[in-house]
Coordinates of C-alpha atoms in Angstrom, one line a residue:
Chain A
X111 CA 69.2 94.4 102.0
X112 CA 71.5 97.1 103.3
X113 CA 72.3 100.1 101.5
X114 CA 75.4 102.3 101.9
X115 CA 76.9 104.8 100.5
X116 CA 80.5 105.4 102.2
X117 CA 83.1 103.9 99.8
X118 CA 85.2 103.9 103.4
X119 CA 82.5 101.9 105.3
X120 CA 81.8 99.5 102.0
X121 CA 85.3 98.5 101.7
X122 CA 85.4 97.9 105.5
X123 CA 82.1 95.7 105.2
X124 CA 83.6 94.2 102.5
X125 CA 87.3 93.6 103.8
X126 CA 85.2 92.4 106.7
X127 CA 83.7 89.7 104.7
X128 CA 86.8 88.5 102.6
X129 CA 88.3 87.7 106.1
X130 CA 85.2 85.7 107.1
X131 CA 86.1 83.5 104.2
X132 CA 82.7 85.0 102.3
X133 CA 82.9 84.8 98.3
X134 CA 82.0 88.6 97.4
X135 CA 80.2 88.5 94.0
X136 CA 79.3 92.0 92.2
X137 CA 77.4 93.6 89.5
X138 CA 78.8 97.5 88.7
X139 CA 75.4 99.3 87.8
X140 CA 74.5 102.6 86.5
X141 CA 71.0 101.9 87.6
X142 CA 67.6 102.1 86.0
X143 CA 67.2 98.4 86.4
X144 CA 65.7 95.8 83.8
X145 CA 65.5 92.4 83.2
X146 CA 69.0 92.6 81.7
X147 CA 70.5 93.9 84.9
X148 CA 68.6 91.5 86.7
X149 CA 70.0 88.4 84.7
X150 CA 73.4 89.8 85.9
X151 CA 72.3 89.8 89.5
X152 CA 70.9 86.4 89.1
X153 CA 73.7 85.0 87.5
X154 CA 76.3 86.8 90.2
X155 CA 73.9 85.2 93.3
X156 CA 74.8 82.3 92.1
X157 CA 78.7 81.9 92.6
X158 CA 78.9 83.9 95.6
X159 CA 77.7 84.5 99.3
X160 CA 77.5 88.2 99.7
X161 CA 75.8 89.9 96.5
X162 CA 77.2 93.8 95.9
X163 CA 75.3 95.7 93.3
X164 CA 76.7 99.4 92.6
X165 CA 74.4 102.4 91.8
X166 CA 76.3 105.4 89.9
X167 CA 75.8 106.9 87.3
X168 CA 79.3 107.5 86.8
X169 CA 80.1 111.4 85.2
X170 CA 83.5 110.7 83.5
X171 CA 82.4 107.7 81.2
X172 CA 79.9 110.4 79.8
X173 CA 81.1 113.1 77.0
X174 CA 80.4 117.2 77.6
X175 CA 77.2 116.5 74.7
X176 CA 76.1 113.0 76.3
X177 CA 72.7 112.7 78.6
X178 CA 74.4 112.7 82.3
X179 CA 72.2 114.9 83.5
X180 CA 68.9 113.2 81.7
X181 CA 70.0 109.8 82.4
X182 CA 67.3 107.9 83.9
X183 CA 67.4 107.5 87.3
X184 CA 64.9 105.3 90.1
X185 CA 66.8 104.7 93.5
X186 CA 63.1 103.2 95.2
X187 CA 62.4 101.2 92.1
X188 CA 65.9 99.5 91.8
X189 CA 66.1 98.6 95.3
X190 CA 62.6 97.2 94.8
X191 CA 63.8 94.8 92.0
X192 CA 67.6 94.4 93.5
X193 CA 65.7 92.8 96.9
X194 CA 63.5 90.7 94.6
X195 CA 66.3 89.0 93.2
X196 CA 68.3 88.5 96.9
X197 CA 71.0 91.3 96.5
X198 CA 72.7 91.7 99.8
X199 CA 74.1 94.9 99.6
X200 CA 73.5 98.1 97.2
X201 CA 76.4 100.6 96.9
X202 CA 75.2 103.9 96.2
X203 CA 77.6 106.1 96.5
X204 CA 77.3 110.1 95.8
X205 CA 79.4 112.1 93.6
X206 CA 81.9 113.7 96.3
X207 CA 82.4 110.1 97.4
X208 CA 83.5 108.9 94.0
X209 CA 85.5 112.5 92.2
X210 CA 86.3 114.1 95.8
X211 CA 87.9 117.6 95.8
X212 CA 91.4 117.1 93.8
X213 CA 91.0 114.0 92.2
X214 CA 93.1 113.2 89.3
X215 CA 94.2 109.8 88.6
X216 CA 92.1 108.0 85.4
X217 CA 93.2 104.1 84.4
X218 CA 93.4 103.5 80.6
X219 CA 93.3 100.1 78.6
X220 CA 94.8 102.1 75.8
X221 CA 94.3 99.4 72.3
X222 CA 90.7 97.9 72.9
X223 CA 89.0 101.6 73.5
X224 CA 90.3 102.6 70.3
X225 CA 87.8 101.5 67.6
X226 CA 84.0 101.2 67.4
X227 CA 82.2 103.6 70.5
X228 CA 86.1 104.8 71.2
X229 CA 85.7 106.7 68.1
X230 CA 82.2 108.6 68.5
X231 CA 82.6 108.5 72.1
X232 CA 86.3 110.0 73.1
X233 CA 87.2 109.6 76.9
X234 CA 84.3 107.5 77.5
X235 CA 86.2 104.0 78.3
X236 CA 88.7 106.0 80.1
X237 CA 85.7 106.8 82.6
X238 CA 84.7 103.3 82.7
X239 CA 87.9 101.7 83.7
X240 CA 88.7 104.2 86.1
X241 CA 85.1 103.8 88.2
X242 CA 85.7 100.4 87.6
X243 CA 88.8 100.3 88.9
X244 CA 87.7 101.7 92.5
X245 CA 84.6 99.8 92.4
X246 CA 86.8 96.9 92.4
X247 CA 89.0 98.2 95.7
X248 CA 85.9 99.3 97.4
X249 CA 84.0 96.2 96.8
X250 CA 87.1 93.8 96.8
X251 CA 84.9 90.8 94.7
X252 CA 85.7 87.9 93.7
X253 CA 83.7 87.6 90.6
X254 CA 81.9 90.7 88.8
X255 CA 79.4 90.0 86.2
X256 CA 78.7 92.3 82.7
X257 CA 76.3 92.1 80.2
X258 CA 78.2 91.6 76.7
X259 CA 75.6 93.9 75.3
X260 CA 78.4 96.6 76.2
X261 CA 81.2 94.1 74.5
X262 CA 83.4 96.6 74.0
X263 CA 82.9 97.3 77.8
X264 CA 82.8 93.5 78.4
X265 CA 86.5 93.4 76.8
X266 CA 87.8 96.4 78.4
X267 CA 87.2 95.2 81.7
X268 CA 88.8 91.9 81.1
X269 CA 91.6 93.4 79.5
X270 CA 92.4 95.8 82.6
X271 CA 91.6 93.2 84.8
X272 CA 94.6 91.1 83.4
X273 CA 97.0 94.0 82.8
X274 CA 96.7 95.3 86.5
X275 CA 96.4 92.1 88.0
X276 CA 93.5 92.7 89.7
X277 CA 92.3 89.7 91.9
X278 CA 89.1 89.1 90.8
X279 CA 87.1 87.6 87.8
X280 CA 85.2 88.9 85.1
X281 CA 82.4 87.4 83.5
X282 CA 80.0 88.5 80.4
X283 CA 76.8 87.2 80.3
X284 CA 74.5 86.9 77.2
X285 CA 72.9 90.2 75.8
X286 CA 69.2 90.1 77.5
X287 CA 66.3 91.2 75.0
X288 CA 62.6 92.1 74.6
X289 CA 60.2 89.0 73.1
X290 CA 60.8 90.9 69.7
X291 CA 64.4 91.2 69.8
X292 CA 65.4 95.0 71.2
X293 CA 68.2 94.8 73.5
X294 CA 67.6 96.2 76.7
X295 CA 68.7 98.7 77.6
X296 CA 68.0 101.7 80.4
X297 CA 68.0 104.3 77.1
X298 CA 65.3 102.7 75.4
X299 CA 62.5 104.2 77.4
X300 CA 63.9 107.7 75.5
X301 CA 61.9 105.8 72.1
X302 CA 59.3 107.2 70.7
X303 CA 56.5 104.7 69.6
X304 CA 57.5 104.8 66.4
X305 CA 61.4 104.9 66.8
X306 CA 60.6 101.7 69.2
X307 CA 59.7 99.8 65.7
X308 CA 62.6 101.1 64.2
X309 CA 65.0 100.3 66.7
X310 CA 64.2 96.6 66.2
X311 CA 65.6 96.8 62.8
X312 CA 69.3 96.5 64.9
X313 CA 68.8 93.2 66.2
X314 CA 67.2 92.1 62.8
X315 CA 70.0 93.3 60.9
X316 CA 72.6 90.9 63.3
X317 CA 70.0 88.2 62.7
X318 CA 70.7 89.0 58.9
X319 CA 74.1 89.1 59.8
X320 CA 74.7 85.3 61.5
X321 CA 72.2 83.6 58.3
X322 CA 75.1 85.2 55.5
X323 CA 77.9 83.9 57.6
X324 CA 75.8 80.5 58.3
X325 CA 75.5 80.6 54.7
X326 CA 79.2 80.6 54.1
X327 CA 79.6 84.6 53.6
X328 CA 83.3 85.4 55.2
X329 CA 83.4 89.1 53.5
X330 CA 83.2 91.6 56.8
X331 CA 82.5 94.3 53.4
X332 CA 79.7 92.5 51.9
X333 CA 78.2 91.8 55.4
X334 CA 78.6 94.8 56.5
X335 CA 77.0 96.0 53.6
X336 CA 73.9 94.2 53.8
X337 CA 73.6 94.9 57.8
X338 CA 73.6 98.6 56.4
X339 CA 71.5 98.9 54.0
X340 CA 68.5 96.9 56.1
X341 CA 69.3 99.4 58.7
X342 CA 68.5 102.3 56.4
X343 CA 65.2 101.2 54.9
X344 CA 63.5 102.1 58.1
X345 CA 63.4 106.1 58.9
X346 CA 64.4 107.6 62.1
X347 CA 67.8 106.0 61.7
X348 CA 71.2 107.4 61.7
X349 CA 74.1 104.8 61.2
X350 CA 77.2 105.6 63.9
X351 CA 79.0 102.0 62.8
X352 CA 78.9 98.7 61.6
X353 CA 82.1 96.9 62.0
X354 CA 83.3 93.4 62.2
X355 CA 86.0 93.1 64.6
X356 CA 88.0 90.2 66.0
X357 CA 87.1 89.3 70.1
X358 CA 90.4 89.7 71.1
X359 CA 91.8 93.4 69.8
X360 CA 88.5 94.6 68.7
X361 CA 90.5 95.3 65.4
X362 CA 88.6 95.3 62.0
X363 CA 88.6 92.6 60.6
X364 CA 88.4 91.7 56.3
X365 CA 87.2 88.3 56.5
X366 CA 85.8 86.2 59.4
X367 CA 88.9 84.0 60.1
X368 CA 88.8 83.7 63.8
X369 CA 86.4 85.0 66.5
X370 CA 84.8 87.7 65.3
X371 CA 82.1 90.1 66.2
X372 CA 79.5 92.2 64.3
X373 CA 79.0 95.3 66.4
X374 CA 76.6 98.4 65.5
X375 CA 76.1 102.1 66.8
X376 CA 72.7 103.7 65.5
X377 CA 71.2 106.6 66.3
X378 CA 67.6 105.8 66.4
X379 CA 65.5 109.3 66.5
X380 CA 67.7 111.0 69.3
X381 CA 68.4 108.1 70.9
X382 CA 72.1 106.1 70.6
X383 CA 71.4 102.5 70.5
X384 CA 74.2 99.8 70.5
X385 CA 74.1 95.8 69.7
X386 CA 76.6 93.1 68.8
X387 CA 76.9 89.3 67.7
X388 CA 79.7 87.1 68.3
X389 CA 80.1 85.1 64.7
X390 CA 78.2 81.4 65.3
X391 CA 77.0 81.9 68.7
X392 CA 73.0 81.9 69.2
X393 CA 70.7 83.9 68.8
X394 CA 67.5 83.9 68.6
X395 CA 64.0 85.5 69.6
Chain B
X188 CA 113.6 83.9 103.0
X189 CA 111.6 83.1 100.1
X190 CA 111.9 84.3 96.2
X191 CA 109.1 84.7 94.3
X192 CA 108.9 85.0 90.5
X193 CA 105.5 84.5 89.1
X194 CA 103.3 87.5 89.6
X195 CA 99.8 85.2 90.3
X196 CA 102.4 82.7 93.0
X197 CA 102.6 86.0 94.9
X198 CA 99.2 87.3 94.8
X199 CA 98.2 83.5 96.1
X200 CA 100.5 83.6 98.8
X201 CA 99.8 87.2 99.6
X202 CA 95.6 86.1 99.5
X203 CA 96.6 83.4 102.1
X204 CA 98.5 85.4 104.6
X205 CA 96.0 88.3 104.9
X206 CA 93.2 85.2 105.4
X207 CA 95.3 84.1 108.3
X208 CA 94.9 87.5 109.2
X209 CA 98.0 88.3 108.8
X210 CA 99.5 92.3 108.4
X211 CA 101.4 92.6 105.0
X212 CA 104.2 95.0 104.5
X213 CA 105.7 95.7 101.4
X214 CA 108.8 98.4 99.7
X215 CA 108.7 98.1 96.4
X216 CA 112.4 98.8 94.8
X217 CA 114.5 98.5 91.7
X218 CA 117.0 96.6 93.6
X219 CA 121.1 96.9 94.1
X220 CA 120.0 98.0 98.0
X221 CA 122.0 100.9 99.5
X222 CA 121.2 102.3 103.4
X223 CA 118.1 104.1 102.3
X224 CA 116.7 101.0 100.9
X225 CA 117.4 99.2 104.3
X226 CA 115.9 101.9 106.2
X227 CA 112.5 101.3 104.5
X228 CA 112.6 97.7 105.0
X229 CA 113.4 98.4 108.9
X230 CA 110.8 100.4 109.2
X231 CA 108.2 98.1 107.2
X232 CA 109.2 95.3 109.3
X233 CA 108.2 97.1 112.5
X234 CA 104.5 97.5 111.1
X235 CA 103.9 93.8 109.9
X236 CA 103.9 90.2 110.1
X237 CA 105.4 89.4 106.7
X238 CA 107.5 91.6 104.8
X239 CA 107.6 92.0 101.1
X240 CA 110.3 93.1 98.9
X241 CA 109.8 94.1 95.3
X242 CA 113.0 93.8 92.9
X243 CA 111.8 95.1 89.6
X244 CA 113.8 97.4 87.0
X245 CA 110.5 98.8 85.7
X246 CA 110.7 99.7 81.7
X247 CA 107.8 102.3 81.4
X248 CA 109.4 104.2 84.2
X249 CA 112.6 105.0 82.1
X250 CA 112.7 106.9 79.2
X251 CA 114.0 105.8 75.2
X252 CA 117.3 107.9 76.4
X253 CA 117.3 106.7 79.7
X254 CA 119.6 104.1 81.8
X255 CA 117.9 101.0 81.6
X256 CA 120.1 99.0 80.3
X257 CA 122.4 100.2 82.3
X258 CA 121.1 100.4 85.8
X259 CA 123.0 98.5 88.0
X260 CA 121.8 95.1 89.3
X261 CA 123.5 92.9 91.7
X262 CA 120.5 90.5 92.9
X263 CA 122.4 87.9 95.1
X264 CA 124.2 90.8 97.4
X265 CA 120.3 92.4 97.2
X266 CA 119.1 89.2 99.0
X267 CA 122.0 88.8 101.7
X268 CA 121.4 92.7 102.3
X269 CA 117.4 91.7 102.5
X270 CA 118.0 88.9 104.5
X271 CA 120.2 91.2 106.9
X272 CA 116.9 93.0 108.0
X273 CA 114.3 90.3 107.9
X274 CA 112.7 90.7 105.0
X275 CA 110.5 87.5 104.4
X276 CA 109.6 87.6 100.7
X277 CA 111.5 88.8 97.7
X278 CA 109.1 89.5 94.5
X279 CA 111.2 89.2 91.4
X280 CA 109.0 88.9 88.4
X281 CA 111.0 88.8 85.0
X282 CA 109.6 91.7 82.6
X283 CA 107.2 89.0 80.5
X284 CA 105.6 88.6 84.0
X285 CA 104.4 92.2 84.5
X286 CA 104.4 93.0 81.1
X287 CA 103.3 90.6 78.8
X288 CA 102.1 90.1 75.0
X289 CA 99.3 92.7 74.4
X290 CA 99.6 94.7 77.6
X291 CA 97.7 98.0 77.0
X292 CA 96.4 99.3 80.5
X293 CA 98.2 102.4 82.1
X294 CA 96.9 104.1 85.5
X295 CA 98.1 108.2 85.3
X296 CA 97.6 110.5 88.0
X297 CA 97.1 113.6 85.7
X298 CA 98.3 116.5 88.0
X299 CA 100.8 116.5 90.8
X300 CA 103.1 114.4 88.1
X301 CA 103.0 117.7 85.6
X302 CA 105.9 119.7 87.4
X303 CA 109.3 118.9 88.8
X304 CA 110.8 115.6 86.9
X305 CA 107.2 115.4 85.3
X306 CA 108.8 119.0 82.9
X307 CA 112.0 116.5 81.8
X308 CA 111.0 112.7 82.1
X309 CA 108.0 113.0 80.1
X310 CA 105.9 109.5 81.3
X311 CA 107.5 108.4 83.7
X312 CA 105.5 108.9 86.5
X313 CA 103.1 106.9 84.9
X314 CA 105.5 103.9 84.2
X315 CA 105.7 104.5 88.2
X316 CA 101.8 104.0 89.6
X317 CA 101.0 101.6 86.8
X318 CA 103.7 99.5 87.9
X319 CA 102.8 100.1 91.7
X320 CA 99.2 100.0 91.3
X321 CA 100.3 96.3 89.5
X322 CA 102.8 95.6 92.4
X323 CA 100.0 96.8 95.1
X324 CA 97.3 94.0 93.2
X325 CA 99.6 91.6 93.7
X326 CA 100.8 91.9 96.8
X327 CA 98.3 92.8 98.8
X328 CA 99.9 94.7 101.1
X329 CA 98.2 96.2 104.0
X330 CA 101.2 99.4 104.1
X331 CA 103.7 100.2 101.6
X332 CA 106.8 102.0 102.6
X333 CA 108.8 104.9 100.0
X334 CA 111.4 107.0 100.6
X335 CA 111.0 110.5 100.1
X336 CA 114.0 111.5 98.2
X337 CA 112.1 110.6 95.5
X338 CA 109.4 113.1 97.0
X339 CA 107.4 113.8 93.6
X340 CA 107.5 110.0 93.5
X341 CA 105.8 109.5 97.2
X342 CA 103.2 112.2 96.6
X343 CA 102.1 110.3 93.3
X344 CA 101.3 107.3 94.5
X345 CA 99.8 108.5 97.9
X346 CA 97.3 110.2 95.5
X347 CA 96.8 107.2 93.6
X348 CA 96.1 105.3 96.3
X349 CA 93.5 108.4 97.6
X350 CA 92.3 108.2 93.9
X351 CA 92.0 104.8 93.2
X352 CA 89.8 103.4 96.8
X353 CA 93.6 101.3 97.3
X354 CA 93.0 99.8 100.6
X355 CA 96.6 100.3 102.0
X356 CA 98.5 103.3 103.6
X357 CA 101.6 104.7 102.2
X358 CA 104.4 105.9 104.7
X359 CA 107.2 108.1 103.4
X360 CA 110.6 108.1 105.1
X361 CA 112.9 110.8 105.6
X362 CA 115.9 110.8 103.1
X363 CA 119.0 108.6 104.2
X364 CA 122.1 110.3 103.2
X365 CA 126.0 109.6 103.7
X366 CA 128.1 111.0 106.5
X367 CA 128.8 114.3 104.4
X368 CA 125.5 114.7 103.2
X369 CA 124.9 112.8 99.5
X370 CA 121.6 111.7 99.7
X371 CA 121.7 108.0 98.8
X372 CA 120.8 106.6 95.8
X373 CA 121.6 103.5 93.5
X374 CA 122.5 105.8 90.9
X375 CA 125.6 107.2 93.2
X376 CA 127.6 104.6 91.6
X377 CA 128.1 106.2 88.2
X378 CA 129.7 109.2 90.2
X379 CA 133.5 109.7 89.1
X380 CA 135.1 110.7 92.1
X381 CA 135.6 114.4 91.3
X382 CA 131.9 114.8 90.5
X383 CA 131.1 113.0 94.0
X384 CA 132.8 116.0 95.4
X385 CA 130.9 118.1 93.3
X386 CA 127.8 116.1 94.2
X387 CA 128.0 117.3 97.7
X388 CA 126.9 120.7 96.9
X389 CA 123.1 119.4 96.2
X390 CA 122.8 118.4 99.8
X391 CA 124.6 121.8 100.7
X392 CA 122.3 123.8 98.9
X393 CA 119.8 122.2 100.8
X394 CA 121.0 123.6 103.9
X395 CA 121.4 126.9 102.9
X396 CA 118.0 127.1 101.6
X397 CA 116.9 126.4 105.2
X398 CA 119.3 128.3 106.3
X399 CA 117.6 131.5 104.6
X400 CA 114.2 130.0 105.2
X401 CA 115.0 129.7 109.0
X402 CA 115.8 133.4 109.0
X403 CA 112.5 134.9 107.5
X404 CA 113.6 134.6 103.9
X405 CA 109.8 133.6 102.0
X406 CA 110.6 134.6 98.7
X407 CA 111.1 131.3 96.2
X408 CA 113.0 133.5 93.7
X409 CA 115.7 134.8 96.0
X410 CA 115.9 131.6 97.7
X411 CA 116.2 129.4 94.2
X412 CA 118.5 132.2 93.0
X413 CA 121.1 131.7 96.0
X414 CA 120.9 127.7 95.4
X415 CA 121.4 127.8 91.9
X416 CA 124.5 130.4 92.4
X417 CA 125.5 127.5 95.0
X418 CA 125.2 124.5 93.0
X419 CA 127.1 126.2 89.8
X420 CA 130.1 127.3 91.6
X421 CA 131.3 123.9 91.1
X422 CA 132.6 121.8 88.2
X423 CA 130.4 119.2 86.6
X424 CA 127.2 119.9 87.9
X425 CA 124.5 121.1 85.2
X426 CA 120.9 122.0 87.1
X427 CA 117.5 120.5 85.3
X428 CA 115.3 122.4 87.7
X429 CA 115.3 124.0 91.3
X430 CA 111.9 124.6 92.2
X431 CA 109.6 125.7 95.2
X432 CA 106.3 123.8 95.6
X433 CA 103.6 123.9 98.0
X434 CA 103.5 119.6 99.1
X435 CA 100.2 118.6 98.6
X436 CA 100.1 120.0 94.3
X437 CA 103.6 120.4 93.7
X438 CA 103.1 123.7 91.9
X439 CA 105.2 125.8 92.7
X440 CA 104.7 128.7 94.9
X441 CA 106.0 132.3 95.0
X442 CA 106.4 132.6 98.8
X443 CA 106.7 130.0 101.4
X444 CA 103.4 130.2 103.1
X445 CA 102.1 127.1 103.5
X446 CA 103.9 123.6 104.0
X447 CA 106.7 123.6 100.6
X448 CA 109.0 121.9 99.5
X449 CA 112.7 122.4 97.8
X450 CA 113.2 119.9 95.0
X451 CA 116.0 119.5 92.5
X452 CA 117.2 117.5 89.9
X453 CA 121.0 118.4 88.9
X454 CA 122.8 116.2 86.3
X455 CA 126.5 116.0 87.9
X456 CA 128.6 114.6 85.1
X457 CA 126.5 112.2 83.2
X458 CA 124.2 111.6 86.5
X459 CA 121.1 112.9 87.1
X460 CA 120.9 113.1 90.7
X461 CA 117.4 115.1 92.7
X462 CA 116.9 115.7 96.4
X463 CA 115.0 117.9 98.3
X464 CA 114.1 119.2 101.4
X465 CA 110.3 120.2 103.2
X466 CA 110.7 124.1 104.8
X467 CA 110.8 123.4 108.5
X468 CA 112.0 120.1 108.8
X469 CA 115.0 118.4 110.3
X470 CA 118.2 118.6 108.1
X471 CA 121.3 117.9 109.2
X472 CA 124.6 115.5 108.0

């Protein structure tokens, strides 16, 4: 597995490849790996011949009171579980590589960032789009694979794709979760024991959520309602949103017509835990 | 030569030739060619094996009171003009092409783009590298070619590109101008013919700025003082901004120290018409 960190030398390697005739697939990290991240990988091995996986914890998708600096970080233990699933390359790039001296050009998808985490989290797609958008010129892919736990993200990504006609595709893979039903994520090892039990209330409440629609319940309100209220009968938990949204726009919704999506901010203790379900798909654990 | 309309033809095509391993060159343009557009495509065929040409009236580049509807178009003399120098590929995507139903995504490049037309044409530097950042996706060109009359313009995207990981390099080109000194530009043809004479003093002023410069004047405000004085002296002309700017930040400067630039934007009649001129360098018509 070879590891660099030279945006120059990875856009060579990977220019390099592209001419070979080599199908570049790529999975944008911020590191901290789990099985969620690994899922991505596995899926991206699959439909390509030369695996990139990008390490950086990425400063402008993170607000002036957000955790940059206490974001978790492993570089030995990643590249540990990155070589276990056959990554071919790790990007890891360092700051002055990414933000040199003077830079000052950000890429915004301005419609699908507005609602849901746009709202509590100002600037923060801005950040993601832009790092995305030179991940994609240094690593030149031809696929890149997301984890639709971040749908907003998921969306976001497709959405710029399109509009700037970048060359590549996006795909969003299923949200990965514990045997009980937590999402995973690289926060949750900030829970507490008992915020961990709490935390589970999320993916309960979506559960909830998909058995009212099932059921016949259209009402984003009444759902929404519901969602809420099992959310609160647990402590430790501080409700940033619950919103039904259609897929497309990420626009409320009043009753589920089309393809719509449940998607939930909670503070759980200090910790900001998100998780979504897409109307009628599965889920289950 | 062949004409292109659909945005994902031309990325296709583009994708093939640079597997062949072939060099592509691009100019991007708004069309109804004049010298200076020529000169760019000279000079870009030198440096590649196929030779793109973008004609594109870009909306998010003009302002609600701006000439859009009005700019002047003439595409069958554009393609016997491109044909004249070689150029192998005409882009010519109609607006739903680039901008379609739901487009949201804008690339700005938050500094450089602040001064100069940045003070009067709120936005539309960012209608500029969005729709070059677009144009660059879809091309694929391994060097783009601007001209620097549009000098604000050239330093934008070059820092895009910077910003953004674009794997191309951008080459400016010295401003073409008529035998008595009008830099050329599409725009020339609104120009009454009494206000062409008048026009001539922007290229004048020019001169004399170097003039002063050559002979150890340093100080922006005399020298901006003498051009203005210049440039008023005759009928029809009414200045937007003469300004001195180092040419890396465009901000301006109070003395010429390091490498600066002249710039101005005069409206001469109805017509808005800019030029400028780098301390030091060649000027003469």
């Amino acid at each position: 597995m070879k590891i660099i960190n030279s945006a120059r030398e990875m856009q060579l390697y990977a220019e390099d490849l592209r001419l070979q005739g080599k199908r570049i697939s790529f999975v944008p990290t911020m590191g901290y790996f789990h099985e969620g991240h690994l899922a991505l990988m596995r899926e991206a091995k699959k439909t390509g011949d030369c695996l990139v996986v990008s390490i950086y914890v990425n400063p402008t998708q993170f607000g002036p009171k957000e955790d940059l600096a206490k974001y978790p970080r492993d570089f030995d233990r990643d590249c540990r579980m990155a070589q276990s699933v056959g990554v071919d390359v790790i990007f890891f790039p360092p700051n002055e590589e990414m933000y040199p001296a003077g830079y000052q050009t950000y890429v915004n998808v301005e419609k699908v960032t507005l609602n849901l985490c746009g709202l509590s989290r100002p600037g923060h797609f801005r950040g993601v789009t832009t790092v995305c958008a030179k991940l994609f010129n240094i690593v030149k892919p031809h696929v890149a694979v997301f984890g639709k736990k971040d749908f907003q993200q998921y969306i976001t990504i497709k959405r710029m794709v399109a509009d700037l006609n970048l060359d590549l595709e996006i795909k969003g893979l299923a949200t990965v979760r514990e045997a009980d039903g937590l999402a995973m994520s690289s926060r949750n090892v900030y829970l507490k024991e008992e915020e961990r039990k709490s935390a589970l209330q999320l993916s309960r409440s979506l559960q909830l959520a998909q058995k009212l629609y099932a059921g016949g319940e259209k009402s984003s309100k009444i759902i929404i309602a519901a969602v809420t209220e099992l959310i609160k009968s647990v402590p430790y938990t501080d409700i940033d949103y619950v919103k039904i949204c259609d897929t497309e726009n990420l626009a409320d919704v009043e009753n589920i017509i089309g393809e719509s999506v449940i998607a939930l901010a909670v503070r759980v203790g200090a910790t900001r835990l998100i998780d979504n379900h897409v109307f009628g798909e599965y889920l289950k654990f």
